[in-house]
Each structure stands twice: as C-alpha cells, then as structure tokens.
C-alpha cells in the first residue's frame, strides 16, 4: 500500500468520525525526565516498600527442575509488618495489604535485563504513579511511586506494564495481589486472617524441562490474535491446588491473572456461587449466581461457605464450558477433535473448555461461622443524571483488523490523544463500549482490504466470504476492556443478536451491580458505563486486558485536564 493511500485512509477515518489528534512530544521524553524520579520532600509515607523485579528459579511443578521466572520481591522499609505478605517459593509477587487513607511510597528497582514498570491495577493513583508505559525504566534503574490509598475496601493487583512487554512479563510471573481495607469493611465482620485467602488463577504451558513456553512461531501468530491459552492451570502459583478448609465461611479473592483465558467459575455439584465484591470494591449486597464469569484483569471476592459440609467432603471449583468468546472460525477449529485449534492455538485447552481449577476439602469441623451479611456497603449509584454527556457518550469502539486489534480505530501511540479522549478533570462521563465492524468500515476501504485478504487465504477466506460481513466481523471476539483510574459502574448491556447461542452460556455470570475497572465485552455486545474522572490530571490508559491484544496496540489513553 502506498503512503498516499495510507494517509488517505487515515484522513477518511478522521473525517468520518470527526477525530483530530493532539500530539504531546514531551511524553516521548518522559523517560529522560523521570530520572528525576526521587522521593518527594514533604510526602510522609505510612508505608515504604522496596520492590525488585528479577529473574528467579522457582519450583512450580512438583517434580523435575525449577522453572525460570521473573519475580517481584519486596522489602518493607517502613510501616506495619502485615503490609507485605511474602509467598515463599512462589513466583507470584508478595501480597500487599493496604488500608484506605495510607500514604505509600514504593521504590521499584528493575533488575531484569529488559525495561519494565509496575502498574497498580485497580488503585486510583496519580498519573506518575500509575505505571504508564512512558515511565518504563531500563535494567538497573529505579522508579519511585507515591500515592495515597483512595480506594474503598477491595481486591486489586499489580503487574508489569511496559508496552509490548506486558504480556510476556506477566506471563513470566510479574504480578501480585493487593488488598485494601477500610472502616466500612471492618464493621462487617467478614472472614479474615486464615479465612480470607487469595485465588489467583493463571494458565501456563510448560515444556518437558519444566520451563515456561510462551507464543512461538506459527503459534505466535494465531496466539497473538486469539490470546495466549496455556494448558496448565495454576492457582496462587501452584498446579492442582487443594485447599484444606474448616466447616465455615471463607472469603476467597479470585483474580484472573491470566493473559487471555476467561474463566466461568462454578461448583462441580451445581451449588451456586456468592460474590461480595467485584474488581476493587465490596458490593451493596451479596450476589448469588449459578456461575461467575471472570475475564483477564477482573476480580471477584467469593463467599464460600462450607458450614454444612461434612468433614472429608470435597468440592471442586471448575471453569465450566462456554462458547462465543472466540471468533467463529477459531471456535470451530478449537472444537474439531484433533484439529489444529486444539493443539496449535490453545495448547490443548480451548477457550471455553471445562476443567477443574481447585479442590476444597473440608478437614475440620468448627461450630461457628460468620453469617453472610444481607447488606455490605453503601455507595452512590451513578445514573445518566450524573453525567454531562448522556446523549453523546464517549466511544470505545472495538475493532479487529488482521493482526491489529484496535480501539477507536487506532493503535496505541504513546504521545497522542484524540479529541474524543480529552476529558475535563472532575467530570463524570457516560462511555459506550461496542464492536465496530461491518458496513461502515467498508466505506473507508476496510471492506476492500478484508476481501482481498480473504481471497488470499484460500479455504478460510471462502468460509469467511460465505458467512458475509467483513473481516472485522469474522474476527469478532470477546475483549475484557480495562480503564485505568477510578472505577466505573455498568449501566446497560445490549446484544445485537448475532451470536446469541454463545451468549446464553455466559450471560448469567456477569455481576454488574458494583464498581468495576474491567468489563468483558462479548461479540455483538454493547455496554454502557459511567466513569468519574476525578482527582488527577494526566494520561490514563484504557485497553483490552487480553494482554496479547494490549501489546499489539489495543490500547489508547484519556487525557484528563
Ligand atoms: Cu491490568 Cu493497564 O492493566
Ligand atoms: Cu489497570
Ligand atoms: Cu482484546
């Protein structure tokens, strides 16, 4: 394609959606400015932590050699002992326990041989402490984070966020949990201590020498579009996890820390699941569902009550079967027994396959257990009356071009924001997240390109052609959309009816009544959210939390000013 065409295509896209972009060249220099990254005089932290990322060798599989990973280590320099909970012999980073109102300073030291930066997913912190990839530091450098914990009680996590390295670094181990507590939570008497446990779920693939295998060769190509899917499920950094529990209620903080796998959490015996929190916050009241969907980046705090279970009984938490999350063509190949999908694109464990996640074995009878509170916390329910753009929502348009999943028709660019991405500080905005493909695109020349690609792809192309719709439609899949900064509320979901069958298998598992920072958008789905942009000016990312997509550029940023 000639440059003229390319420019013309860009021009048409801009003209059509009315987008103009502003460039902030200073952002590209952030790297050199941030050498100034030093503790601020006058910021007196309650907690001070030194975090280091480095290579490590950890025994993950029970037999055979240790696995080489990248791991966060933490040293508590100041503050209450319980702020840092080390997980011995685990590739996951230590669990950080914060309290609302605490001031935190973290020195991050990069001892990897490549650039890295940490993002505190779920925490509402200033731009400079949010782990924007512009702040990536090189091997041997240090970065200083300072923030006050503004969040309500809930579960967040931290992970690496260096552009184009995020997926692989998270895969190699660079992630850890964060809990936040506050006074409202303390009044509830929820399970605590040994009864408040993490349930970080990740999938990995190991080679025959116990080493992690990421996307390679042809797998790489398909894998990046579909997202990495491993064949070994790890919970809290271990395979085949079995929890010994007492006959009482527990709080399990489930995190989907996988690159792209989506879980449909459910009990083997059909017992429903109860959630008390989503993403970074407690719900107003518990929500009980036959199963709960958990996409990459999402959290859900589960109330698991073993009170009436006899000693010796075992419950298995599964990821139950579902469909509709992958492009129709991929799904067909995945399901064809012995087909390329099973082996090549998913390492044998397809997106939507059924598999066990963890076993819970009741080993001790106890007589008392906390009761599930009927009401949890109070918070303001945001409605269209709170926003200043009820009739003109900010768009987050999802599109899948071959090898280029994008948002609002563009790939990530460190130093650019479009007009539609500029948000006044303090405003509360309605945002519409939707799939953008099909007819409109063809007017911009995408249809042509799609057809040409299809033609060149032989049988696969024919099938796409036969099914109508553009290439974008054929590549339509589920995307967990994450917005940095403050949590938002989901106000509506609409399905266009195209892929209803799959949707039926997931739709009862979405909990939309609480605060969210990541939402799974199924193919054909349109979701409206309301998000406040308060407290901090600057650049705040929004992206697909399928980490392969994120690294392929399915990320943009809001500029709050
Ligand atoms: Cu957990 Cu910007 O992501
Ligand atoms: Cu985040
Ligand atoms: Cu995506």
PDB file of C-alpha atoms in Angstrom, residues 279-424:
ATOM      1  CA  UNK A 279     -12.950  -5.606  40.880  1.00  0.00           C
ATOM      2  CA  UNK A 280     -11.847  -3.108  43.500  1.00  0.00           C
ATOM      3  CA  UNK A 281     -14.831  -2.888  45.806  1.00  0.00           C
ATOM      4  CA  UNK A 282     -17.437  -4.534  48.005  1.00  0.00           C
ATOM      5  CA  UNK A 283     -20.937  -4.788  46.582  1.00  0.00           C
ATOM      6  CA  UNK A 284     -24.007  -3.206  48.183  1.00  0.00           C
ATOM      7  CA  UNK A 285     -25.304  -6.689  48.842  1.00  0.00           C
ATOM      8  CA  UNK A 286     -24.119 -10.205  48.009  1.00  0.00           C
ATOM      9  CA  UNK A 287     -24.964 -11.553  44.559  1.00  0.00           C
ATOM     10  CA  UNK A 288     -25.604 -15.243  44.015  1.00  0.00           C
ATOM     11  CA  UNK A 289     -25.242 -16.775  40.565  1.00  0.00           C
ATOM     12  CA  UNK A 290     -25.154 -20.266  39.053  1.00  0.00           C
ATOM     13  CA  UNK A 291     -21.664 -19.370  37.818  1.00  0.00           C
ATOM     14  CA  UNK A 292     -19.479 -16.273  37.609  1.00  0.00           C
ATOM     15  CA  UNK A 293     -17.518 -15.121  34.571  1.00  0.00           C
ATOM     16  CA  UNK A 294     -14.026 -13.841  35.260  1.00  0.00           C
ATOM     17  CA  UNK A 295     -12.022 -12.342  32.395  1.00  0.00           C
ATOM     18  CA  UNK A 296      -8.393 -11.326  32.422  1.00  0.00           C
ATOM     19  CA  UNK A 297      -7.851  -8.490  34.881  1.00  0.00           C
ATOM     20  CA  UNK A 298     -11.162  -8.948  36.684  1.00  0.00           C
ATOM     21  CA  UNK A 299     -11.520  -9.800  40.372  1.00  0.00           C
ATOM     22  CA  UNK A 300     -14.404 -11.206  42.313  1.00  0.00           C
ATOM     23  CA  UNK A 301     -14.426 -11.838  46.052  1.00  0.00           C
ATOM     24  CA  UNK A 302     -16.299 -15.070  46.696  1.00  0.00           C
ATOM     25  CA  UNK A 303     -18.131 -16.014  49.861  1.00  0.00           C
ATOM     26  CA  UNK A 304     -17.562 -19.756  50.056  1.00  0.00           C
ATOM     27  CA  UNK A 305     -19.473 -21.345  52.875  1.00  0.00           C
ATOM     28  CA  UNK A 306     -18.523 -24.873  53.864  1.00  0.00           C
ATOM     29  CA  UNK A 307     -20.631 -24.822  57.048  1.00  0.00           C
ATOM     30  CA  UNK A 308     -22.928 -27.698  56.172  1.00  0.00           C
ATOM     31  CA  UNK A 309     -20.281 -29.852  54.581  1.00  0.00           C
ATOM     32  CA  UNK A 310     -19.164 -32.943  56.471  1.00  0.00           C
ATOM     33  CA  UNK A 311     -15.503 -33.477  57.231  1.00  0.00           C
ATOM     34  CA  UNK A 312     -13.912 -35.372  54.365  1.00  0.00           C
ATOM     35  CA  UNK A 313     -16.152 -33.914  51.689  1.00  0.00           C
ATOM     36  CA  UNK A 314     -14.584 -32.411  48.607  1.00  0.00           C
ATOM     37  CA  UNK A 315     -15.829 -29.696  46.317  1.00  0.00           C
ATOM     38  CA  UNK A 316     -14.220 -28.919  43.028  1.00  0.00           C
ATOM     39  CA  UNK A 317     -14.344 -25.473  41.509  1.00  0.00           C
ATOM     40  CA  UNK A 318     -14.452 -25.718  37.741  1.00  0.00           C
ATOM     41  CA  UNK A 319     -14.239 -23.482  34.822  1.00  0.00           C
ATOM     42  CA  UNK A 320     -17.497 -24.602  33.204  1.00  0.00           C
ATOM     43  CA  UNK A 321     -17.893 -24.888  29.445  1.00  0.00           C
ATOM     44  CA  UNK A 322     -18.963 -21.844  27.457  1.00  0.00           C
ATOM     45  CA  UNK A 323     -18.757 -20.621  23.910  1.00  0.00           C
ATOM     46  CA  UNK A 324     -18.990 -17.458  21.884  1.00  0.00           C
ATOM     47  CA  UNK A 325     -15.842 -15.775  23.161  1.00  0.00           C
ATOM     48  CA  UNK A 326     -13.665 -16.597  20.171  1.00  0.00           C
ATOM     49  CA  UNK A 327     -14.089 -15.731  16.502  1.00  0.00           C
ATOM     50  CA  UNK A 328     -16.488 -18.276  14.977  1.00  0.00           C
ATOM     51  CA  UNK A 329     -13.781 -19.744  12.786  1.00  0.00           C
ATOM     52  CA  UNK A 330     -11.378 -20.260  15.695  1.00  0.00           C
ATOM     53  CA  UNK A 331     -14.118 -21.774  17.736  1.00  0.00           C
ATOM     54  CA  UNK A 332     -14.856 -24.319  15.020  1.00  0.00           C
ATOM     55  CA  UNK A 333     -11.206 -25.282  14.763  1.00  0.00           C
ATOM     56  CA  UNK A 334     -10.819 -25.481  18.527  1.00  0.00           C
ATOM     57  CA  UNK A 335     -13.711 -27.844  18.773  1.00  0.00           C
ATOM     58  CA  UNK A 336     -12.808 -30.084  15.889  1.00  0.00           C
ATOM     59  CA  UNK A 337     -11.307 -33.087  17.606  1.00  0.00           C
ATOM     60  CA  UNK A 338      -7.625 -33.349  16.830  1.00  0.00           C
ATOM     61  CA  UNK A 339      -7.940 -30.276  14.670  1.00  0.00           C
ATOM     62  CA  UNK A 340      -5.401 -27.524  14.506  1.00  0.00           C
ATOM     63  CA  UNK A 341      -7.307 -25.475  17.033  1.00  0.00           C
ATOM     64  CA  UNK A 342      -6.924 -27.836  19.921  1.00  0.00           C
ATOM     65  CA  UNK A 343      -3.263 -28.487  19.572  1.00  0.00           C
ATOM     66  CA  UNK A 344      -1.917 -25.458  17.890  1.00  0.00           C
ATOM     67  CA  UNK A 345      -3.822 -22.489  19.131  1.00  0.00           C
ATOM     68  CA  UNK A 346      -4.638 -23.387  22.662  1.00  0.00           C
ATOM     69  CA  UNK A 347      -2.065 -25.932  23.728  1.00  0.00           C
ATOM     70  CA  UNK A 348      -4.887 -28.426  24.079  1.00  0.00           C
ATOM     71  CA  UNK A 349      -7.115 -26.425  26.407  1.00  0.00           C
ATOM     72  CA  UNK A 350      -9.519 -24.344  24.367  1.00  0.00           C
ATOM     73  CA  UNK A 351     -11.091 -21.074  25.454  1.00  0.00           C
ATOM     74  CA  UNK A 352     -14.386 -22.206  26.961  1.00  0.00           C
ATOM     75  CA  UNK A 353     -13.275 -25.764  27.721  1.00  0.00           C
ATOM     76  CA  UNK A 354     -14.288 -27.395  31.002  1.00  0.00           C
ATOM     77  CA  UNK A 355     -11.522 -28.060  33.507  1.00  0.00           C
ATOM     78  CA  UNK A 356     -11.012 -28.122  37.286  1.00  0.00           C
ATOM     79  CA  UNK A 357      -9.478 -25.047  38.918  1.00  0.00           C
ATOM     80  CA  UNK A 358      -9.098 -26.036  42.581  1.00  0.00           C
ATOM     81  CA  UNK A 359     -10.347 -28.562  45.117  1.00  0.00           C
ATOM     82  CA  UNK A 360     -11.678 -27.632  48.547  1.00  0.00           C
ATOM     83  CA  UNK A 361     -11.508 -30.373  51.114  1.00  0.00           C
ATOM     84  CA  UNK A 362     -13.280 -29.990  54.436  1.00  0.00           C
ATOM     85  CA  UNK A 363     -10.804 -31.233  57.024  1.00  0.00           C
ATOM     86  CA  UNK A 364     -12.118 -29.855  60.298  1.00  0.00           C
ATOM     87  CA  UNK A 365     -15.486 -29.275  61.892  1.00  0.00           C
ATOM     88  CA  UNK A 366     -15.974 -25.966  63.665  1.00  0.00           C
ATOM     89  CA  UNK A 367     -19.135 -24.771  65.343  1.00  0.00           C
ATOM     90  CA  UNK A 368     -19.234 -21.109  64.496  1.00  0.00           C
ATOM     91  CA  UNK A 369     -19.043 -19.249  61.273  1.00  0.00           C
ATOM     92  CA  UNK A 370     -19.680 -15.648  60.301  1.00  0.00           C
ATOM     93  CA  UNK A 371     -23.063 -15.137  58.664  1.00  0.00           C
ATOM     94  CA  UNK A 372     -23.292 -13.655  55.209  1.00  0.00           C
ATOM     95  CA  UNK A 373     -24.387 -10.029  55.754  1.00  0.00           C
ATOM     96  CA  UNK A 374     -27.588  -9.110  53.917  1.00  0.00           C
ATOM     97  CA  UNK A 375     -26.130  -5.672  53.156  1.00  0.00           C
ATOM     98  CA  UNK A 376     -22.482  -4.909  52.625  1.00  0.00           C
ATOM     99  CA  UNK A 377     -21.564  -1.300  51.887  1.00  0.00           C
ATOM    100  CA  UNK A 378     -23.381   1.790  50.683  1.00  0.00           C
ATOM    101  CA  UNK A 379     -22.276   3.742  47.698  1.00  0.00           C
ATOM    102  CA  UNK A 380     -23.783   6.129  45.228  1.00  0.00           C
ATOM    103  CA  UNK A 381     -25.360   4.531  42.213  1.00  0.00           C
ATOM    104  CA  UNK A 382     -24.377   6.559  39.171  1.00  0.00           C
ATOM    105  CA  UNK A 383     -27.105   7.326  36.654  1.00  0.00           C
ATOM    106  CA  UNK A 384     -27.420   9.317  33.466  1.00  0.00           C
ATOM    107  CA  UNK A 385     -28.371  12.304  35.595  1.00  0.00           C
ATOM    108  CA  UNK A 386     -24.842  12.413  36.954  1.00  0.00           C
ATOM    109  CA  UNK A 387     -23.149  12.682  33.576  1.00  0.00           C
ATOM    110  CA  UNK A 388     -22.729  15.684  31.316  1.00  0.00           C
ATOM    111  CA  UNK A 389     -22.877  13.677  28.096  1.00  0.00           C
ATOM    112  CA  UNK A 390     -25.930  11.430  28.372  1.00  0.00           C
ATOM    113  CA  UNK A 391     -26.709  11.813  24.665  1.00  0.00           C
ATOM    114  CA  UNK A 392     -23.153  11.849  23.473  1.00  0.00           C
ATOM    115  CA  UNK A 393     -21.277   9.023  25.188  1.00  0.00           C
ATOM    116  CA  UNK A 394     -17.537   8.774  24.759  1.00  0.00           C
ATOM    117  CA  UNK A 395     -16.919   5.846  22.413  1.00  0.00           C
ATOM    118  CA  UNK A 396     -14.696   2.872  22.938  1.00  0.00           C
ATOM    119  CA  UNK A 397     -15.038   1.142  19.600  1.00  0.00           C
ATOM    120  CA  UNK A 398     -13.517  -2.310  19.397  1.00  0.00           C
ATOM    121  CA  UNK A 399     -12.222  -3.420  16.027  1.00  0.00           C
ATOM    122  CA  UNK A 400     -10.204  -6.382  14.852  1.00  0.00           C
ATOM    123  CA  UNK A 401      -8.198  -5.904  11.728  1.00  0.00           C
ATOM    124  CA  UNK A 402      -5.949  -8.784  10.766  1.00  0.00           C
ATOM    125  CA  UNK A 403      -3.102  -8.681  13.296  1.00  0.00           C
ATOM    126  CA  UNK A 404      -4.278  -5.294  14.550  1.00  0.00           C
ATOM    127  CA  UNK A 405      -6.901  -5.231  17.264  1.00  0.00           C
ATOM    128  CA  UNK A 406      -7.661  -1.546  17.853  1.00  0.00           C
ATOM    129  CA  UNK A 407      -9.696   0.865  19.932  1.00  0.00           C
ATOM    130  CA  UNK A 408     -11.476   3.795  18.318  1.00  0.00           C
ATOM    131  CA  UNK A 409      -9.871   2.895  15.013  1.00  0.00           C
ATOM    132  CA  UNK A 410      -6.338   3.375  16.243  1.00  0.00           C
ATOM    133  CA  UNK A 411      -3.434   1.561  17.789  1.00  0.00           C
ATOM    134  CA  UNK A 412      -1.627   2.786  20.882  1.00  0.00           C
ATOM    135  CA  UNK A 413       0.577   5.731  20.449  1.00  0.00           C
ATOM    136  CA  UNK A 414       2.455   6.980  23.457  1.00  0.00           C
ATOM    137  CA  UNK A 415       2.270  10.659  22.597  1.00  0.00           C
ATOM    138  CA  UNK A 416      -1.186  11.097  21.091  1.00  0.00           C
ATOM    139  CA  UNK A 417      -4.730  11.597  22.206  1.00  0.00           C
ATOM    140  CA  UNK A 418      -7.758  12.211  20.026  1.00  0.00           C
ATOM    141  CA  UNK A 419     -10.290  14.916  20.833  1.00  0.00           C
ATOM    142  CA  UNK A 420     -12.727  12.260  21.985  1.00  0.00           C
ATOM    143  CA  UNK A 421     -10.122  11.151  24.513  1.00  0.00           C
ATOM    144  CA  UNK A 422      -9.830  14.541  26.211  1.00  0.00           C
ATOM    145  CA  UNK A 423     -11.815  14.687  29.412  1.00  0.00           C
ATOM    146  CA  UNK A 424     -12.176  17.612  31.809  1.00  0.00           C
TER     147      UNK A 424
END
